[in-house]
């Protein structure tokens, strides 16, 4: 069994049994956390960090030590961006209420957001999280298609509700996905097929697999950069063949933009744009409010109408004016600071730097990605197989050097590199230099 | 079919077909909202309101007109309470990150919150919404009991995820609840049984009904003041018999405190306290952050451990330091402003005022509640039957008089009275006077 199937959520998790080995003050803080959060407490690193403040691409711990953030994709326009903070503070002091009243702040944001989607995607439902967004998207897909089945990649993570957990194989610890779920490998060239053909062949098999169980295909749902699978971005356009197959089978394409969305891939605001496709439903979350809890579902008016005729849906906090103010500030910062272009330029430089390292270090098996979303595979040089131990060791070494990074992928052997979009080339140099030092010291 | 079963979420909903009858500027604003939000747009009142700002128990529209808020239970310590706004603004500018790092703001809040629960409820999972909380609570109950079935009241609303919608009969428009759900009437004395006995008898039937379908009872889940059912609070303690029956059947008691929690009932912080029971799982949402999107699940460490061994759970925004700062400010304001006592005192005065009106107006069939959560039934004087038309008319009349109120209950004939806890006796007089004027003018 791969790590992904067992416990990808726990990659790089602090082991509660190790609390005795920590400095006493830190051990006390960890014990305090565990007393309140119990078994649900997940802390990063062999030596957890007590964070106090953050700014731009940096976080600072309780001793004032600075950490370069190469991992956290929620504060996407930079930690505590003053424009977003100001928008939240101002609106929180003015009005914070649900969408059953009109409010111009909310309407202006919805219009700006929707103007950034292709036709016919012209309606939005505001939620509070990516999980709520994917939960709703799945229900819309079921009602629109009359089918129950979903196709997902094998190490996918789409969220934490009961329904969405079923299409998040990486969350299931003791059992297989439910019968309405068909799992496909991450997109990769194989058996003489290129990436597009290989992924389409997998999706075709999945449709047949569901059909054999008497289940129709409601949707193929993909994170458009396959974050949890280990970051698969190239070649742009490889999703087209699979999308066409799903449509032919009567299913929808749900683009989960919770991780790739809002400019991270450097090829437009949305990951699906790089593929030249128009999804039927798009879901958003994490970076949407730069940390303010908000998410959304964008779809066609006819689909939304069909759903609403079947089931009442209302989200108390979704679309509140504070969320709208935060979300609108994020869009404005993305525009005014040119963060999509920056993501592409700094991301290109980042990948080139890592590829240069790859030439020198046999432990680096591949460098993939788009914009500031990069996957770096560690392999055992002797066998070429994924090497989780190196990844875990590197992550904890870098943490000691003041650099925050994490892992992903089926084997947990892929560094998941996704810094705030304000990341600079100098930051890249710091990371690449520290990584080189680690590998030299092995 | 009762209104509750069809469309309780739409009670008092603006009818999109009426847009032509609105003043042109307002019609334009409504059209603007509908263009973005489509079929999911729900606006209050025959004549929707464009809200601009709020303070304490008052909201102000785009023309500067003031509205007394007798309905909105999210901004529970008062709209835009300066202490909560300050906490949000300060923490948003300092650090806003997930719980995989330690953070003292988060730990201090978790400890303060948990100190307000009885043993053995000593672990918390932070979520973003009441829906996420109930979704998680249901999954914990299923894993702990090994059973699948839930017992809910017939007009209950517990949230909007796929799973929680199944135990929210008020959301299902075209179909009955799923087979794993058994529905019971709202608690009322009947057939020679008192309220406790009547509710227990219903729950006993529901357990048997599930059993006849081959389904065990995972939990009885109740909003501890039965908000959507029409507000049923008395006599305190009536839940004990039903809870004992569920426990005897191997099921859990989930107390949904999303609406009654955080002091609203005036009998302690939690609605379940009035009943002298200790639930197995408590869920929180709406007023927890006074509008900042946050929710939580409190339960026993052994239950949480059992759940986490089965399924990974992580909530990206849940327990972020800004939420913790907002939530902690809410607890401090509740303490320092004595809002639980105020809720009881002003609530008692409120019910007495409404009971005095009832003596004069045959359209008022009953006044029920606890603290600042009150249900007022409208009936047709001739028949004594619930009268939805009077409720709808009163709601829209009061809106014209600058007072915000809504409806609930199986027939949508119950005024759901739940103002911010800073509501004053003078505010009560304004509401009672305006309601009297309405009824006199009929």
PDB file of C-alpha atoms in Angstrom, chain B residues 19-278:
ATOM      1  CA  UNK B  19     -39.268  42.371  -9.323  1.00  0.00           C
ATOM      2  CA  UNK B  20     -41.427  44.459 -11.669  1.00  0.00           C
ATOM      3  CA  UNK B  21     -43.413  45.835  -8.722  1.00  0.00           C
ATOM      4  CA  UNK B  22     -40.372  47.279  -6.976  1.00  0.00           C
ATOM      5  CA  UNK B  23     -39.104  50.876  -7.194  1.00  0.00           C
ATOM      6  CA  UNK B  24     -36.778  51.022 -10.250  1.00  0.00           C
ATOM      7  CA  UNK B  25     -33.515  51.484  -8.311  1.00  0.00           C
ATOM      8  CA  UNK B  26     -34.295  48.584  -6.009  1.00  0.00           C
ATOM      9  CA  UNK B  27     -35.431  46.445  -8.940  1.00  0.00           C
ATOM     10  CA  UNK B  28     -32.050  47.088 -10.535  1.00  0.00           C
ATOM     11  CA  UNK B  29     -30.215  46.027  -7.422  1.00  0.00           C
ATOM     12  CA  UNK B  30     -32.270  42.845  -7.150  1.00  0.00           C
ATOM     13  CA  UNK B  31     -31.621  42.062 -10.834  1.00  0.00           C
ATOM     14  CA  UNK B  32     -27.914  42.616 -10.242  1.00  0.00           C
ATOM     15  CA  UNK B  33     -27.925  40.127  -7.369  1.00  0.00           C
ATOM     16  CA  UNK B  34     -29.883  37.575  -9.356  1.00  0.00           C
ATOM     17  CA  UNK B  35     -27.547  37.879 -12.348  1.00  0.00           C
ATOM     18  CA  UNK B  36     -24.617  36.752 -10.197  1.00  0.00           C
ATOM     19  CA  UNK B  37     -26.193  34.409  -7.678  1.00  0.00           C
ATOM     20  CA  UNK B  38     -28.845  32.965  -9.997  1.00  0.00           C
ATOM     21  CA  UNK B  39     -31.334  30.511  -8.605  1.00  0.00           C
ATOM     22  CA  UNK B  40     -29.426  30.325  -5.312  1.00  0.00           C
ATOM     23  CA  UNK B  41     -30.239  33.954  -4.482  1.00  0.00           C
ATOM     24  CA  UNK B  42     -32.579  34.208  -1.500  1.00  0.00           C
ATOM     25  CA  UNK B  43     -33.590  37.692  -0.380  1.00  0.00           C
ATOM     26  CA  UNK B  44     -35.788  38.540   2.570  1.00  0.00           C
ATOM     27  CA  UNK B  45     -39.097  40.409   2.356  1.00  0.00           C
ATOM     28  CA  UNK B  46     -41.509  41.408  -0.376  1.00  0.00           C
ATOM     29  CA  UNK B  47     -39.326  44.488  -0.693  1.00  0.00           C
ATOM     30  CA  UNK B  48     -35.660  43.507  -0.183  1.00  0.00           C
ATOM     31  CA  UNK B  49     -33.309  45.830   1.703  1.00  0.00           C
ATOM     32  CA  UNK B  50     -29.862  47.051   0.664  1.00  0.00           C
ATOM     33  CA  UNK B  51     -27.974  47.042   3.966  1.00  0.00           C
ATOM     34  CA  UNK B  52     -24.913  49.212   4.435  1.00  0.00           C
ATOM     35  CA  UNK B  53     -23.879  49.200   8.075  1.00  0.00           C
ATOM     36  CA  UNK B  54     -24.824  47.898  11.498  1.00  0.00           C
ATOM     37  CA  UNK B  55     -24.148  48.537  15.157  1.00  0.00           C
ATOM     38  CA  UNK B  56     -25.471  46.863  18.299  1.00  0.00           C
ATOM     39  CA  UNK B  57     -29.066  45.832  17.635  1.00  0.00           C
ATOM     40  CA  UNK B  58     -29.497  48.089  14.590  1.00  0.00           C
ATOM     41  CA  UNK B  59     -28.854  47.889  10.865  1.00  0.00           C
ATOM     42  CA  UNK B  60     -28.911  50.805   8.402  1.00  0.00           C
ATOM     43  CA  UNK B  61     -29.883  50.647   4.737  1.00  0.00           C
ATOM     44  CA  UNK B  62     -28.523  52.570   1.746  1.00  0.00           C
ATOM     45  CA  UNK B  63     -30.869  55.484   2.470  1.00  0.00           C
ATOM     46  CA  UNK B  64     -29.683  55.677   6.072  1.00  0.00           C
ATOM     47  CA  UNK B  65     -32.892  54.189   7.425  1.00  0.00           C
ATOM     48  CA  UNK B  66     -32.520  52.324  10.713  1.00  0.00           C
ATOM     49  CA  UNK B  67     -33.866  48.824  11.355  1.00  0.00           C
ATOM     50  CA  UNK B  68     -34.231  47.166  14.743  1.00  0.00           C
ATOM     51  CA  UNK B  69     -32.818  43.650  14.473  1.00  0.00           C
ATOM     52  CA  UNK B  70     -35.089  41.129  16.176  1.00  0.00           C
ATOM     53  CA  UNK B  71     -33.968  38.195  14.052  1.00  0.00           C
ATOM     54  CA  UNK B  72     -30.254  37.820  13.342  1.00  0.00           C
ATOM     55  CA  UNK B  73     -28.583  35.438  15.759  1.00  0.00           C
ATOM     56  CA  UNK B  74     -25.084  35.415  14.254  1.00  0.00           C
ATOM     57  CA  UNK B  75     -23.939  38.886  15.431  1.00  0.00           C
ATOM     58  CA  UNK B  76     -24.993  37.684  18.843  1.00  0.00           C
ATOM     59  CA  UNK B  77     -23.067  40.075  21.094  1.00  0.00           C
ATOM     60  CA  UNK B  78     -24.196  42.946  18.842  1.00  0.00           C
ATOM     61  CA  UNK B  79     -23.456  43.886  15.242  1.00  0.00           C
ATOM     62  CA  UNK B  80     -19.845  44.947  14.701  1.00  0.00           C
ATOM     63  CA  UNK B  81     -19.015  44.744  18.400  1.00  0.00           C
ATOM     64  CA  UNK B  82     -15.862  46.878  18.685  1.00  0.00           C
ATOM     65  CA  UNK B  83     -14.044  44.349  20.829  1.00  0.00           C
ATOM     66  CA  UNK B  84     -14.572  41.550  18.304  1.00  0.00           C
ATOM     67  CA  UNK B  85     -13.761  43.820  15.360  1.00  0.00           C
ATOM     68  CA  UNK B  86     -10.562  44.917  17.068  1.00  0.00           C
ATOM     69  CA  UNK B  87      -9.551  41.303  17.780  1.00  0.00           C
ATOM     70  CA  UNK B  88     -10.133  40.324  14.134  1.00  0.00           C
ATOM     71  CA  UNK B  89      -8.263  43.347  12.771  1.00  0.00           C
ATOM     72  CA  UNK B  90      -5.308  42.910  15.112  1.00  0.00           C
ATOM     73  CA  UNK B  91      -4.877  39.179  14.559  1.00  0.00           C
ATOM     74  CA  UNK B  92      -5.453  39.400  10.777  1.00  0.00           C
ATOM     75  CA  UNK B  93      -2.500  41.768  10.651  1.00  0.00           C
ATOM     76  CA  UNK B  94      -0.307  39.515  12.758  1.00  0.00           C
ATOM     77  CA  UNK B  95      -0.779  35.867  11.735  1.00  0.00           C
ATOM     78  CA  UNK B  96      -3.506  33.913   9.957  1.00  0.00           C
ATOM     79  CA  UNK B  97      -2.464  30.319   9.414  1.00  0.00           C
ATOM     80  CA  UNK B  98      -3.647  26.723   9.952  1.00  0.00           C
ATOM     81  CA  UNK B  99      -3.278  24.640  13.099  1.00  0.00           C
ATOM     82  CA  UNK B 100      -0.249  22.620  11.938  1.00  0.00           C
ATOM     83  CA  UNK B 101       1.919  25.161  13.725  1.00  0.00           C
ATOM     84  CA  UNK B 102       1.530  25.885  17.410  1.00  0.00           C
ATOM     85  CA  UNK B 103       0.034  29.259  18.278  1.00  0.00           C
ATOM     86  CA  UNK B 104      -0.759  30.578  21.740  1.00  0.00           C
ATOM     87  CA  UNK B 105      -3.817  32.567  20.633  1.00  0.00           C
ATOM     88  CA  UNK B 106      -5.383  29.357  19.373  1.00  0.00           C
ATOM     89  CA  UNK B 107      -4.473  27.331  22.449  1.00  0.00           C
ATOM     90  CA  UNK B 108      -5.708  29.980  24.897  1.00  0.00           C
ATOM     91  CA  UNK B 109      -9.060  30.116  23.120  1.00  0.00           C
ATOM     92  CA  UNK B 110      -9.448  26.332  22.958  1.00  0.00           C
ATOM     93  CA  UNK B 111      -8.769  26.101  26.698  1.00  0.00           C
ATOM     94  CA  UNK B 112     -11.217  28.879  27.595  1.00  0.00           C
ATOM     95  CA  UNK B 113     -13.904  27.341  25.384  1.00  0.00           C
ATOM     96  CA  UNK B 114     -13.403  23.816  26.739  1.00  0.00           C
ATOM     97  CA  UNK B 115     -13.466  25.089  30.336  1.00  0.00           C
ATOM     98  CA  UNK B 116     -17.121  25.924  29.679  1.00  0.00           C
ATOM     99  CA  UNK B 117     -18.110  22.306  29.005  1.00  0.00           C
ATOM    100  CA  UNK B 118     -18.870  19.560  31.525  1.00  0.00           C
ATOM    101  CA  UNK B 119     -16.702  16.424  31.746  1.00  0.00           C
ATOM    102  CA  UNK B 120     -16.057  14.252  29.787  1.00  0.00           C
ATOM    103  CA  UNK B 121     -16.345  16.771  26.926  1.00  0.00           C
ATOM    104  CA  UNK B 122     -12.727  17.897  26.771  1.00  0.00           C
ATOM    105  CA  UNK B 123     -11.600  17.834  23.122  1.00  0.00           C
ATOM    106  CA  UNK B 124     -12.477  20.299  20.399  1.00  0.00           C
ATOM    107  CA  UNK B 125     -12.217  20.177  16.608  1.00  0.00           C
ATOM    108  CA  UNK B 126     -12.354  23.624  15.068  1.00  0.00           C
ATOM    109  CA  UNK B 127     -14.324  23.934  11.821  1.00  0.00           C
ATOM    110  CA  UNK B 128     -15.582  26.874   9.778  1.00  0.00           C
ATOM    111  CA  UNK B 129     -19.361  26.437   9.934  1.00  0.00           C
ATOM    112  CA  UNK B 130     -22.165  24.752  11.818  1.00  0.00           C
ATOM    113  CA  UNK B 131     -22.696  22.581   8.734  1.00  0.00           C
ATOM    114  CA  UNK B 132     -19.142  21.293   8.836  1.00  0.00           C
ATOM    115  CA  UNK B 133     -19.573  20.706  12.578  1.00  0.00           C
ATOM    116  CA  UNK B 134     -22.729  18.628  12.195  1.00  0.00           C
ATOM    117  CA  UNK B 135     -21.256  16.724   9.238  1.00  0.00           C
ATOM    118  CA  UNK B 136     -18.278  15.750  11.394  1.00  0.00           C
ATOM    119  CA  UNK B 137     -20.452  14.973  14.438  1.00  0.00           C
ATOM    120  CA  UNK B 138     -22.550  12.555  12.382  1.00  0.00           C
ATOM    121  CA  UNK B 139     -19.437  10.766  11.164  1.00  0.00           C
ATOM    122  CA  UNK B 140     -18.031  10.514  14.695  1.00  0.00           C
ATOM    123  CA  UNK B 141     -21.354   9.100  15.928  1.00  0.00           C
ATOM    124  CA  UNK B 142     -21.382   6.485  13.166  1.00  0.00           C
ATOM    125  CA  UNK B 143     -17.841   5.338  13.827  1.00  0.00           C
ATOM    126  CA  UNK B 144     -18.284   5.268  17.615  1.00  0.00           C
ATOM    127  CA  UNK B 145     -21.581   3.364  17.533  1.00  0.00           C
ATOM    128  CA  UNK B 146     -21.100   1.307  14.390  1.00  0.00           C
ATOM    129  CA  UNK B 147     -24.691   2.281  13.558  1.00  0.00           C
ATOM    130  CA  UNK B 148     -25.952   4.399  10.662  1.00  0.00           C
ATOM    131  CA  UNK B 149     -29.295   5.848  11.736  1.00  0.00           C
ATOM    132  CA  UNK B 150     -30.222   9.334  12.913  1.00  0.00           C
ATOM    133  CA  UNK B 151     -33.329  10.633  14.610  1.00  0.00           C
ATOM    134  CA  UNK B 152     -34.311  14.259  13.884  1.00  0.00           C
ATOM    135  CA  UNK B 153     -37.327  16.480  14.334  1.00  0.00           C
ATOM    136  CA  UNK B 154     -39.608  17.008  11.374  1.00  0.00           C
ATOM    137  CA  UNK B 155     -38.823  20.657  10.605  1.00  0.00           C
ATOM    138  CA  UNK B 156     -35.175  20.483  11.690  1.00  0.00           C
ATOM    139  CA  UNK B 157     -32.408  22.312   9.916  1.00  0.00           C
ATOM    140  CA  UNK B 158     -28.882  21.209  10.786  1.00  0.00           C
ATOM    141  CA  UNK B 159     -26.894  22.538   7.826  1.00  0.00           C
ATOM    142  CA  UNK B 160     -26.098  22.352   4.142  1.00  0.00           C
ATOM    143  CA  UNK B 161     -23.594  19.579   3.347  1.00  0.00           C
ATOM    144  CA  UNK B 162     -24.795  16.494   1.475  1.00  0.00           C
ATOM    145  CA  UNK B 163     -24.896  14.390   4.646  1.00  0.00           C
ATOM    146  CA  UNK B 164     -26.366  17.067   6.910  1.00  0.00           C
ATOM    147  CA  UNK B 165     -29.041  17.937   4.356  1.00  0.00           C
ATOM    148  CA  UNK B 166     -30.328  14.378   4.853  1.00  0.00           C
ATOM    149  CA  UNK B 167     -31.066  15.165   8.514  1.00  0.00           C
ATOM    150  CA  UNK B 168     -32.566  18.548   7.605  1.00  0.00           C
ATOM    151  CA  UNK B 169     -36.086  17.666   6.494  1.00  0.00           C
ATOM    152  CA  UNK B 170     -36.796  21.369   6.004  1.00  0.00           C
ATOM    153  CA  UNK B 171     -34.308  21.443   3.075  1.00  0.00           C
ATOM    154  CA  UNK B 172     -35.730  18.566   1.069  1.00  0.00           C
ATOM    155  CA  UNK B 173     -38.077  19.910  -1.568  1.00  0.00           C
ATOM    156  CA  UNK B 174     -39.015  16.944  -3.686  1.00  0.00           C
ATOM    157  CA  UNK B 175     -38.283  13.848  -1.668  1.00  0.00           C
ATOM    158  CA  UNK B 176     -38.485  12.276   1.752  1.00  0.00           C
ATOM    159  CA  UNK B 177     -35.479  11.857   4.052  1.00  0.00           C
ATOM    160  CA  UNK B 178     -33.142   8.938   3.317  1.00  0.00           C
ATOM    161  CA  UNK B 179     -33.877   5.529   4.926  1.00  0.00           C
ATOM    162  CA  UNK B 180     -31.223   6.088   7.612  1.00  0.00           C
ATOM    163  CA  UNK B 181     -33.240   9.012   8.979  1.00  0.00           C
ATOM    164  CA  UNK B 182     -36.251   8.704  11.280  1.00  0.00           C
ATOM    165  CA  UNK B 183     -38.294  11.842  11.789  1.00  0.00           C
ATOM    166  CA  UNK B 184     -40.123  12.759  14.999  1.00  0.00           C
ATOM    167  CA  UNK B 185     -42.558  15.610  15.732  1.00  0.00           C
ATOM    168  CA  UNK B 186     -41.418  18.691  17.627  1.00  0.00           C
ATOM    169  CA  UNK B 187     -41.623  18.158  21.400  1.00  0.00           C
ATOM    170  CA  UNK B 188     -45.145  18.797  22.651  1.00  0.00           C
ATOM    171  CA  UNK B 189     -47.539  17.396  25.215  1.00  0.00           C
ATOM    172  CA  UNK B 190     -50.016  15.068  23.531  1.00  0.00           C
ATOM    173  CA  UNK B 191     -52.340  12.122  24.089  1.00  0.00           C
ATOM    174  CA  UNK B 192     -52.233  12.522  27.849  1.00  0.00           C
ATOM    175  CA  UNK B 193     -48.434  12.564  27.851  1.00  0.00           C
ATOM    176  CA  UNK B 194     -46.423  15.526  29.110  1.00  0.00           C
ATOM    177  CA  UNK B 195     -43.733  17.063  26.864  1.00  0.00           C
ATOM    178  CA  UNK B 196     -40.950  14.802  28.153  1.00  0.00           C
ATOM    179  CA  UNK B 197     -43.070  11.674  27.851  1.00  0.00           C
ATOM    180  CA  UNK B 198     -44.442  12.666  24.444  1.00  0.00           C
ATOM    181  CA  UNK B 199     -41.018  13.385  22.983  1.00  0.00           C
ATOM    182  CA  UNK B 200     -39.587  10.196  24.499  1.00  0.00           C
ATOM    183  CA  UNK B 201     -42.446   8.155  23.027  1.00  0.00           C
ATOM    184  CA  UNK B 202     -41.720   9.637  19.590  1.00  0.00           C
ATOM    185  CA  UNK B 203     -38.030   8.840  19.921  1.00  0.00           C
ATOM    186  CA  UNK B 204     -38.832   5.305  21.053  1.00  0.00           C
ATOM    187  CA  UNK B 205     -40.972   4.841  17.943  1.00  0.00           C
ATOM    188  CA  UNK B 206     -38.172   6.223  15.774  1.00  0.00           C
ATOM    189  CA  UNK B 207     -35.647   3.769  17.225  1.00  0.00           C
ATOM    190  CA  UNK B 208     -38.063   0.939  16.456  1.00  0.00           C
ATOM    191  CA  UNK B 209     -38.716   2.326  12.979  1.00  0.00           C
ATOM    192  CA  UNK B 210     -34.987   2.371  12.180  1.00  0.00           C
ATOM    193  CA  UNK B 211     -34.610  -1.097  13.652  1.00  0.00           C
ATOM    194  CA  UNK B 212     -37.420  -2.380  11.444  1.00  0.00           C
ATOM    195  CA  UNK B 213     -35.381  -1.112   8.477  1.00  0.00           C
ATOM    196  CA  UNK B 214     -32.350  -2.999   9.764  1.00  0.00           C
ATOM    197  CA  UNK B 215     -30.631   0.212  10.847  1.00  0.00           C
ATOM    198  CA  UNK B 216     -29.160   0.928  14.256  1.00  0.00           C
ATOM    199  CA  UNK B 217     -29.420   4.292  15.987  1.00  0.00           C
ATOM    200  CA  UNK B 218     -26.191   6.274  15.729  1.00  0.00           C
ATOM    201  CA  UNK B 219     -27.639   9.387  17.344  1.00  0.00           C
ATOM    202  CA  UNK B 220     -30.537  11.570  18.228  1.00  0.00           C
ATOM    203  CA  UNK B 221     -29.530  15.028  17.026  1.00  0.00           C
ATOM    204  CA  UNK B 222     -31.449  17.991  18.380  1.00  0.00           C
ATOM    205  CA  UNK B 223     -31.147  21.724  18.278  1.00  0.00           C
ATOM    206  CA  UNK B 224     -31.572  22.118  22.029  1.00  0.00           C
ATOM    207  CA  UNK B 225     -34.208  24.815  21.602  1.00  0.00           C
ATOM    208  CA  UNK B 226     -35.717  23.315  18.427  1.00  0.00           C
ATOM    209  CA  UNK B 227     -35.323  26.564  16.499  1.00  0.00           C
ATOM    210  CA  UNK B 228     -36.558  25.528  13.065  1.00  0.00           C
ATOM    211  CA  UNK B 229     -39.393  23.515  14.555  1.00  0.00           C
ATOM    212  CA  UNK B 230     -40.762  26.698  16.093  1.00  0.00           C
ATOM    213  CA  UNK B 231     -38.843  27.124  19.402  1.00  0.00           C
ATOM    214  CA  UNK B 232     -39.616  24.548  22.103  1.00  0.00           C
ATOM    215  CA  UNK B 233     -37.828  25.202  25.375  1.00  0.00           C
ATOM    216  CA  UNK B 234     -40.037  24.096  28.242  1.00  0.00           C
ATOM    217  CA  UNK B 235     -40.150  22.513  30.650  1.00  0.00           C
ATOM    218  CA  UNK B 236     -36.393  22.474  31.252  1.00  0.00           C
ATOM    219  CA  UNK B 237     -35.253  18.881  31.501  1.00  0.00           C
ATOM    220  CA  UNK B 238     -37.744  17.418  29.046  1.00  0.00           C
ATOM    221  CA  UNK B 239     -34.886  16.018  26.913  1.00  0.00           C
ATOM    222  CA  UNK B 240     -33.703  13.676  29.664  1.00  0.00           C
ATOM    223  CA  UNK B 241     -36.131  10.841  28.980  1.00  0.00           C
ATOM    224  CA  UNK B 242     -35.453  10.799  25.234  1.00  0.00           C
ATOM    225  CA  UNK B 243     -31.691  10.959  25.796  1.00  0.00           C
ATOM    226  CA  UNK B 244     -31.844   7.963  28.146  1.00  0.00           C
ATOM    227  CA  UNK B 245     -33.777   5.953  25.554  1.00  0.00           C
ATOM    228  CA  UNK B 246     -31.233   6.720  22.839  1.00  0.00           C
ATOM    229  CA  UNK B 247     -28.354   5.753  25.091  1.00  0.00           C
ATOM    230  CA  UNK B 248     -30.103   2.509  26.001  1.00  0.00           C
ATOM    231  CA  UNK B 249     -30.373   1.781  22.260  1.00  0.00           C
ATOM    232  CA  UNK B 250     -26.609   2.287  21.894  1.00  0.00           C
ATOM    233  CA  UNK B 251     -26.929   5.692  20.249  1.00  0.00           C
ATOM    234  CA  UNK B 252     -25.414   9.053  21.099  1.00  0.00           C
ATOM    235  CA  UNK B 253     -26.974  12.405  21.853  1.00  0.00           C
ATOM    236  CA  UNK B 254     -25.704  15.204  19.610  1.00  0.00           C
ATOM    237  CA  UNK B 255     -26.609  18.660  20.910  1.00  0.00           C
ATOM    238  CA  UNK B 256     -26.694  21.094  18.005  1.00  0.00           C
ATOM    239  CA  UNK B 257     -25.886  24.378  19.745  1.00  0.00           C
ATOM    240  CA  UNK B 258     -25.448  26.307  16.493  1.00  0.00           C
ATOM    241  CA  UNK B 259     -28.544  28.366  17.253  1.00  0.00           C
ATOM    242  CA  UNK B 260     -29.151  28.125  21.040  1.00  0.00           C
ATOM    243  CA  UNK B 261     -25.484  28.202  22.066  1.00  0.00           C
ATOM    244  CA  UNK B 262     -23.351  31.041  23.434  1.00  0.00           C
ATOM    245  CA  UNK B 263     -25.822  32.301  25.993  1.00  0.00           C
ATOM    246  CA  UNK B 264     -28.930  32.875  23.927  1.00  0.00           C
ATOM    247  CA  UNK B 265     -31.261  30.789  26.102  1.00  0.00           C
ATOM    248  CA  UNK B 266     -30.279  32.728  29.223  1.00  0.00           C
ATOM    249  CA  UNK B 267     -29.822  29.526  31.199  1.00  0.00           C
ATOM    250  CA  UNK B 268     -26.076  29.099  30.864  1.00  0.00           C
ATOM    251  CA  UNK B 269     -23.860  29.140  27.810  1.00  0.00           C
ATOM    252  CA  UNK B 270     -25.485  26.077  26.216  1.00  0.00           C
ATOM    253  CA  UNK B 271     -29.050  25.071  25.523  1.00  0.00           C
ATOM    254  CA  UNK B 272     -28.406  21.561  26.847  1.00  0.00           C
ATOM    255  CA  UNK B 273     -27.624  22.955  30.305  1.00  0.00           C
ATOM    256  CA  UNK B 274     -31.281  23.878  30.798  1.00  0.00           C
ATOM    257  CA  UNK B 275     -32.086  20.195  30.349  1.00  0.00           C
ATOM    258  CA  UNK B 276     -29.602  18.913  32.923  1.00  0.00           C
ATOM    259  CA  UNK B 277     -28.028  16.566  30.394  1.00  0.00           C
ATOM    260  CA  UNK B 278     -24.501  15.997  29.109  1.00  0.00           C
TER     261      UNK B 278
END
